[in-house]
Short mmCIF file of C-alpha atoms in Angstrom, two decimals:
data_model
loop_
_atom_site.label_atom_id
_atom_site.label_comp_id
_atom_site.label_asym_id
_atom_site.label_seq_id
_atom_site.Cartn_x
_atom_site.Cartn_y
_atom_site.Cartn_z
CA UNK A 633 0.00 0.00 0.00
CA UNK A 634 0.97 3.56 -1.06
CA UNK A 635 0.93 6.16 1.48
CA UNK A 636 1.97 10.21 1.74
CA UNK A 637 2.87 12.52 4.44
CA UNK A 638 2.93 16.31 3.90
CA UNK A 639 4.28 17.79 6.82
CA UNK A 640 3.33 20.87 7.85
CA UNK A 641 -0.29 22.10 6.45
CA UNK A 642 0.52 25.61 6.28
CA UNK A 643 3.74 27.31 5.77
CA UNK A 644 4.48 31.07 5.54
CA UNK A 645 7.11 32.72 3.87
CA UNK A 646 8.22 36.07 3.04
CA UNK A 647 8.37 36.85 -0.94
CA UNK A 648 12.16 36.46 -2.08
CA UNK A 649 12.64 33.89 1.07
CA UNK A 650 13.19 29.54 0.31
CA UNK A 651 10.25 27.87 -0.39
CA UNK A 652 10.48 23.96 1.44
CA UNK A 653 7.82 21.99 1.91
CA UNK A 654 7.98 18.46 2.90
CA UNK A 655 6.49 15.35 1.42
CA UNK A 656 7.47 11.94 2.92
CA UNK A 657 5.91 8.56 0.99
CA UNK A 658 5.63 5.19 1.53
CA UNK A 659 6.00 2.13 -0.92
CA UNK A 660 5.84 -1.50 -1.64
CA UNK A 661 7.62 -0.87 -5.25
CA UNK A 662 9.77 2.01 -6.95
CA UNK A 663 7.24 4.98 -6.78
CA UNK A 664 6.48 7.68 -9.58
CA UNK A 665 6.36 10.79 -7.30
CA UNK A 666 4.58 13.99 -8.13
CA UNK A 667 3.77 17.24 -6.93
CA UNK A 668 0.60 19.27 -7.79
CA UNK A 669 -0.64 22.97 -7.25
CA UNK A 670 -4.15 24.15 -6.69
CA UNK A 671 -4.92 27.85 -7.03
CA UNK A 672 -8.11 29.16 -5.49
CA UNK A 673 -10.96 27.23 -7.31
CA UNK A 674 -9.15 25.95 -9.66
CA UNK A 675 -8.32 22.33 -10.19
CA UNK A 676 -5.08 20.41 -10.31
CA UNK A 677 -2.04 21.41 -11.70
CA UNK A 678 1.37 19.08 -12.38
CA UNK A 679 4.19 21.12 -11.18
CA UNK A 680 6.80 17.93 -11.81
CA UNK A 681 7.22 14.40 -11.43
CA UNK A 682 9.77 11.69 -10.84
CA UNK A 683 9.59 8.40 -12.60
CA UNK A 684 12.61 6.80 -11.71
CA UNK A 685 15.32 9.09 -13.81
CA UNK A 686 17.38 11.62 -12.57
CA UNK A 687 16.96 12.17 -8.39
CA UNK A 688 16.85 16.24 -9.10
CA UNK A 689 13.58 17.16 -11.13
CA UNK A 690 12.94 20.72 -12.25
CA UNK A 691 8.89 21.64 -12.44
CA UNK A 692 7.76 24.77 -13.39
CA UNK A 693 7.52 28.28 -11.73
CA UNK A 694 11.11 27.37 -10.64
CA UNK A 695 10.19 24.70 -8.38
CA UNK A 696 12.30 21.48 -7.72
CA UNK A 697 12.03 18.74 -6.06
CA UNK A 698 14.76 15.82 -5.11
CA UNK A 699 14.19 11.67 -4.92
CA UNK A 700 15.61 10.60 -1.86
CA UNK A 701 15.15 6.69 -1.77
CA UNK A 702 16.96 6.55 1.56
CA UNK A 703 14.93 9.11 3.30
CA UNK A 704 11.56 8.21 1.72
CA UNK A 705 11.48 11.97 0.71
CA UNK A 706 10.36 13.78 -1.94
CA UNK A 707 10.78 17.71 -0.40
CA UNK A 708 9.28 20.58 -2.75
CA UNK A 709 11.49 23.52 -2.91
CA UNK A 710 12.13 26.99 -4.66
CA UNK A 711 14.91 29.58 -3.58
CA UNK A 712 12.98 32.83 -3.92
CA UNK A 713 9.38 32.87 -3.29
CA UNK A 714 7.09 35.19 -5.30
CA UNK A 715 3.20 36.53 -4.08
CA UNK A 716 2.02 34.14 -6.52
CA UNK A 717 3.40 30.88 -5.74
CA UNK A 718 0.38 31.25 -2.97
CA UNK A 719 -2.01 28.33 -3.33
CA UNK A 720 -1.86 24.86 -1.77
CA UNK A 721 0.38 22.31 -3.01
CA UNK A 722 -0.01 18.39 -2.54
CA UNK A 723 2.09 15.25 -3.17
CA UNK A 724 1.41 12.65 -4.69
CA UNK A 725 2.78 9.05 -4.82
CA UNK A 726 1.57 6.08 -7.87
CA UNK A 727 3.31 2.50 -7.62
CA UNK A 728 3.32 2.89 -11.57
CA UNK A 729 -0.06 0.58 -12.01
CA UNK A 730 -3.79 1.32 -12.43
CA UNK A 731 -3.33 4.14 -15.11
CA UNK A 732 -1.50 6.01 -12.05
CA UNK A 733 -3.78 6.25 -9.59
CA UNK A 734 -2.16 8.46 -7.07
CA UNK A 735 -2.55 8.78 -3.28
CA UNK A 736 -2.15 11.83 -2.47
CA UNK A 737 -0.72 14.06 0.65
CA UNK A 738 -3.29 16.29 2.83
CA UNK A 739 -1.76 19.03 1.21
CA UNK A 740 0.66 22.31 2.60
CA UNK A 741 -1.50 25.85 2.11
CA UNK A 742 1.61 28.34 1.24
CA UNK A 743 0.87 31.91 2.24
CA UNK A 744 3.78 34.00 0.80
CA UNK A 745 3.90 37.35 2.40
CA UNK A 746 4.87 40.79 0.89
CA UNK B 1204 -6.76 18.93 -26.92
CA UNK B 1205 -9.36 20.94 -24.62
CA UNK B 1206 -8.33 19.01 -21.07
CA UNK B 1207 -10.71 17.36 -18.75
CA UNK B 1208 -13.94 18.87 -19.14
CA UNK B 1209 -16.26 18.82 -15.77
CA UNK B 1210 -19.67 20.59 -15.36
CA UNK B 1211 -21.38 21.95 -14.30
CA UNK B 1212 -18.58 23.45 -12.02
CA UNK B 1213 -20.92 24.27 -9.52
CA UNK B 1214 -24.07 22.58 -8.13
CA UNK B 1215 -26.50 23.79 -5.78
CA UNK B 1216 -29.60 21.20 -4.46
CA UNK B 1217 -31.48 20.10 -2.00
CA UNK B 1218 -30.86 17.07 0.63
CA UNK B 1219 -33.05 14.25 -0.79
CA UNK B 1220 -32.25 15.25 -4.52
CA UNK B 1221 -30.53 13.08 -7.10
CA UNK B 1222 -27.27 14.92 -8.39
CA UNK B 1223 -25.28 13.81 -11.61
CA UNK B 1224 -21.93 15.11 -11.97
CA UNK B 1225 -20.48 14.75 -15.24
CA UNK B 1226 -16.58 14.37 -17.11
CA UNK B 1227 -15.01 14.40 -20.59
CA UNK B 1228 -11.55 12.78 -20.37
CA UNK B 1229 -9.01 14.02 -22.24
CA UNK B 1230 -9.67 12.08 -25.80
CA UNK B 1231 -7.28 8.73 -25.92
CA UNK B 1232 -7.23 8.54 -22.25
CA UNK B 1233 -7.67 4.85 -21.01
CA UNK B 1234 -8.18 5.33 -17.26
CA UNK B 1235 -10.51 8.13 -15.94
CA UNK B 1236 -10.34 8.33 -12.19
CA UNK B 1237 -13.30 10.63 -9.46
CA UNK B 1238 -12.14 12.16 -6.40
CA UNK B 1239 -13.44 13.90 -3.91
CA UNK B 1240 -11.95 17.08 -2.07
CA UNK B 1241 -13.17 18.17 1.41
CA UNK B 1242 -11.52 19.96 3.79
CA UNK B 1243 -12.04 17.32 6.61
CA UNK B 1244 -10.49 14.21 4.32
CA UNK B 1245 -8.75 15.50 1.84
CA UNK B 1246 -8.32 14.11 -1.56
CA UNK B 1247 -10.31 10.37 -1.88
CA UNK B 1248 -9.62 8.72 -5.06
CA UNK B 1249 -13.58 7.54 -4.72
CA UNK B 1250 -13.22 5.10 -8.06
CA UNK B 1251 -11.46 4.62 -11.19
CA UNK B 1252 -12.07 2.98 -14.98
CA UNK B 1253 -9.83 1.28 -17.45
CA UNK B 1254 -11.19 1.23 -21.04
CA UNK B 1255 -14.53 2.52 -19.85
CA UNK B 1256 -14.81 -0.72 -17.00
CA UNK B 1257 -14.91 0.19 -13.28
CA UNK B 1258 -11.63 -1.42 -11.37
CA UNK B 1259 -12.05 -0.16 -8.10
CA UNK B 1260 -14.62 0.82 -6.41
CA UNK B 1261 -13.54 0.98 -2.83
CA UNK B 1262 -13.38 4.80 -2.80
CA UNK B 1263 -17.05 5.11 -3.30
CA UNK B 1264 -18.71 6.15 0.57
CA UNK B 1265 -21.53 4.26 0.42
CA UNK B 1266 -25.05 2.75 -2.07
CA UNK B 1267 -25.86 6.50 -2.64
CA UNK B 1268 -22.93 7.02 -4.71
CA UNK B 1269 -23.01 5.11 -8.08
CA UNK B 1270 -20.19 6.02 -11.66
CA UNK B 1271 -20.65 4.77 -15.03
CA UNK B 1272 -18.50 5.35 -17.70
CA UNK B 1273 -20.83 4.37 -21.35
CA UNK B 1274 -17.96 5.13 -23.45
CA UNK B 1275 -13.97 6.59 -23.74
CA UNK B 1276 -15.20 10.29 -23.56
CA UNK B 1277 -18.12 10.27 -20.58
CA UNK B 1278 -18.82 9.25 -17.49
CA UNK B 1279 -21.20 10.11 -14.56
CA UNK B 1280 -21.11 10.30 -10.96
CA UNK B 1281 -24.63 10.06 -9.24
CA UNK B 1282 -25.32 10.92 -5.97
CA UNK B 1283 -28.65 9.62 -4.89
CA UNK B 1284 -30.66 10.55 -2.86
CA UNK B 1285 -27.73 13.44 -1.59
CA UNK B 1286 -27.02 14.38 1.84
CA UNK B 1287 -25.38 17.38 3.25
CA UNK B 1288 -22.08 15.47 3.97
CA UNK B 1289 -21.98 14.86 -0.18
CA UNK B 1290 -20.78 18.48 0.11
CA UNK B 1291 -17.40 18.72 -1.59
CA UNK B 1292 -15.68 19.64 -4.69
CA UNK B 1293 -15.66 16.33 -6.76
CA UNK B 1294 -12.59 15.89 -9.53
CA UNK B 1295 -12.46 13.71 -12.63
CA UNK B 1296 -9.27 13.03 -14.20
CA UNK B 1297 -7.53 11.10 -16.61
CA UNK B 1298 -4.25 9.60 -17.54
CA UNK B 1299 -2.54 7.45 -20.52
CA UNK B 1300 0.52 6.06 -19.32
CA UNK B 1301 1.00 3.49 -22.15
CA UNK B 1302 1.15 5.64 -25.41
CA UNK B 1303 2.18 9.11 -24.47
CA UNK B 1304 4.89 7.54 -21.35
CA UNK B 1305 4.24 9.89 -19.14
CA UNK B 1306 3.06 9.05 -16.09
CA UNK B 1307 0.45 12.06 -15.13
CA UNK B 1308 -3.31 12.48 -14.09
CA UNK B 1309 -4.78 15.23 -15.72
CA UNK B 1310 -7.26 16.93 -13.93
CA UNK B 1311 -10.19 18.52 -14.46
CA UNK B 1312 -11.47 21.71 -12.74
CA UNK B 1313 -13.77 20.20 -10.66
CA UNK B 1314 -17.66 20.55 -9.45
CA UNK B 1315 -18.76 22.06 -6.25
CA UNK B 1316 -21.22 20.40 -4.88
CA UNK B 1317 -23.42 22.05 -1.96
CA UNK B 1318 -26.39 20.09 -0.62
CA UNK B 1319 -28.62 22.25 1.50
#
């Protein structure tokens, strides 16, 4: 069974500040790995995935995010923040089967202040 | 292609009512998942089809809740009779991992549901 831990629902940064927010999975197999942000209203969008290639993947908006197998981790991160990378942002983990069904994290709100 | 087309994308109706939700996968798609967003839970992957057949159901809460999927580009969720705790937004999405390789669910932008 598949299984993902976002730590932290809401984090707050200041705009130019490091953006980190924590995702943790569990998994029986390899996973695929993803991370997804949800504006107000609005309904999922991919910001990048990992499917077993290099550890290091680059998203959009200047996010990354790095594989580590050892740690079971899968931390979101940006270097400078901007007033619009506010929205909520959730992991996701798929064992690769089922079309990727994903399980997905509860989700960190990031409030990015001015 | 247009995405994953939901709608209505909002739905207001009374506790008792029948409510049909409805999704257009992204055309070629092979597996079109439902999920349900509340604050309390989270997202719930409620069920999900492969070439139009349900494969797991387990998601879905309870006998009210019923999907069908009549061909690749529709499928329904019905809520029936609904219940203020069917309050939620509700997601379709879709995904074709086989032809394209990658490995995403595309989403679409969801219905609110609010039973009164």
């Amino acid at each position: 069974a598949q299984s993902v831990t976002q730590l932290g629902s809401h984090v707050s940064v200041s705009e130019g500040a490091l953006v980190l927010l924590r995702c943790n999975y569990s998994s029986s197999v390899p996973p695929y790995l993803f991370w997804y942000v949800q504006y107000p209203n609005q309904g999922l969008q991919l910001l990048l995935k990992y499917t077993s290639a290099a550890t290091l993947v680059k998203g959009i908006n200047g996010f990354e995010a790095e594989f580590k197998k050892s740690e079971t981790s899968f931390h979101l991160t940006k270097p400078s923040a901007h007033m619009s990378d506010a929205a909520e942002y959730f992991c996701a983990v798929s064992e690769g089967n089922a079309g990727n069904m994903l399980t997905f994290g509860g989700g960190t709100r990031l409030m990015v202040k001015p | 292609d247009a995405g994953v087309i939901q709608s209505p994308r909002h739905e207001v109706t009374e506790m008792g009512q029948e409510v049909t939700l409805r999704c257009k996968p992204i055309s070629g798609h092979d597996y079109l998942f439902w999920y349900r967003q509340t604050m309390m839970r989270g997202l719930e992957l409620l069920i999900y089809f492969n070439n139009n057949v349900p494969i797991d159901d387990s998601g879905m809460p309870e006998d009210r809740f019923s999907a069908k999927m009549p061909n690749a580009s529709f499928s329904t969720l019905k809520i029936q009779p609904s219940e203020p705790r069917d309050s939620a937004v509700y997601f379709c999405a879709s995904s074709d991992p086989d032809r394209s390789g990658n490995t995403e669910a595309f989403f679409g932008q969801g219905t609110r549901l609010t039973v009164v």
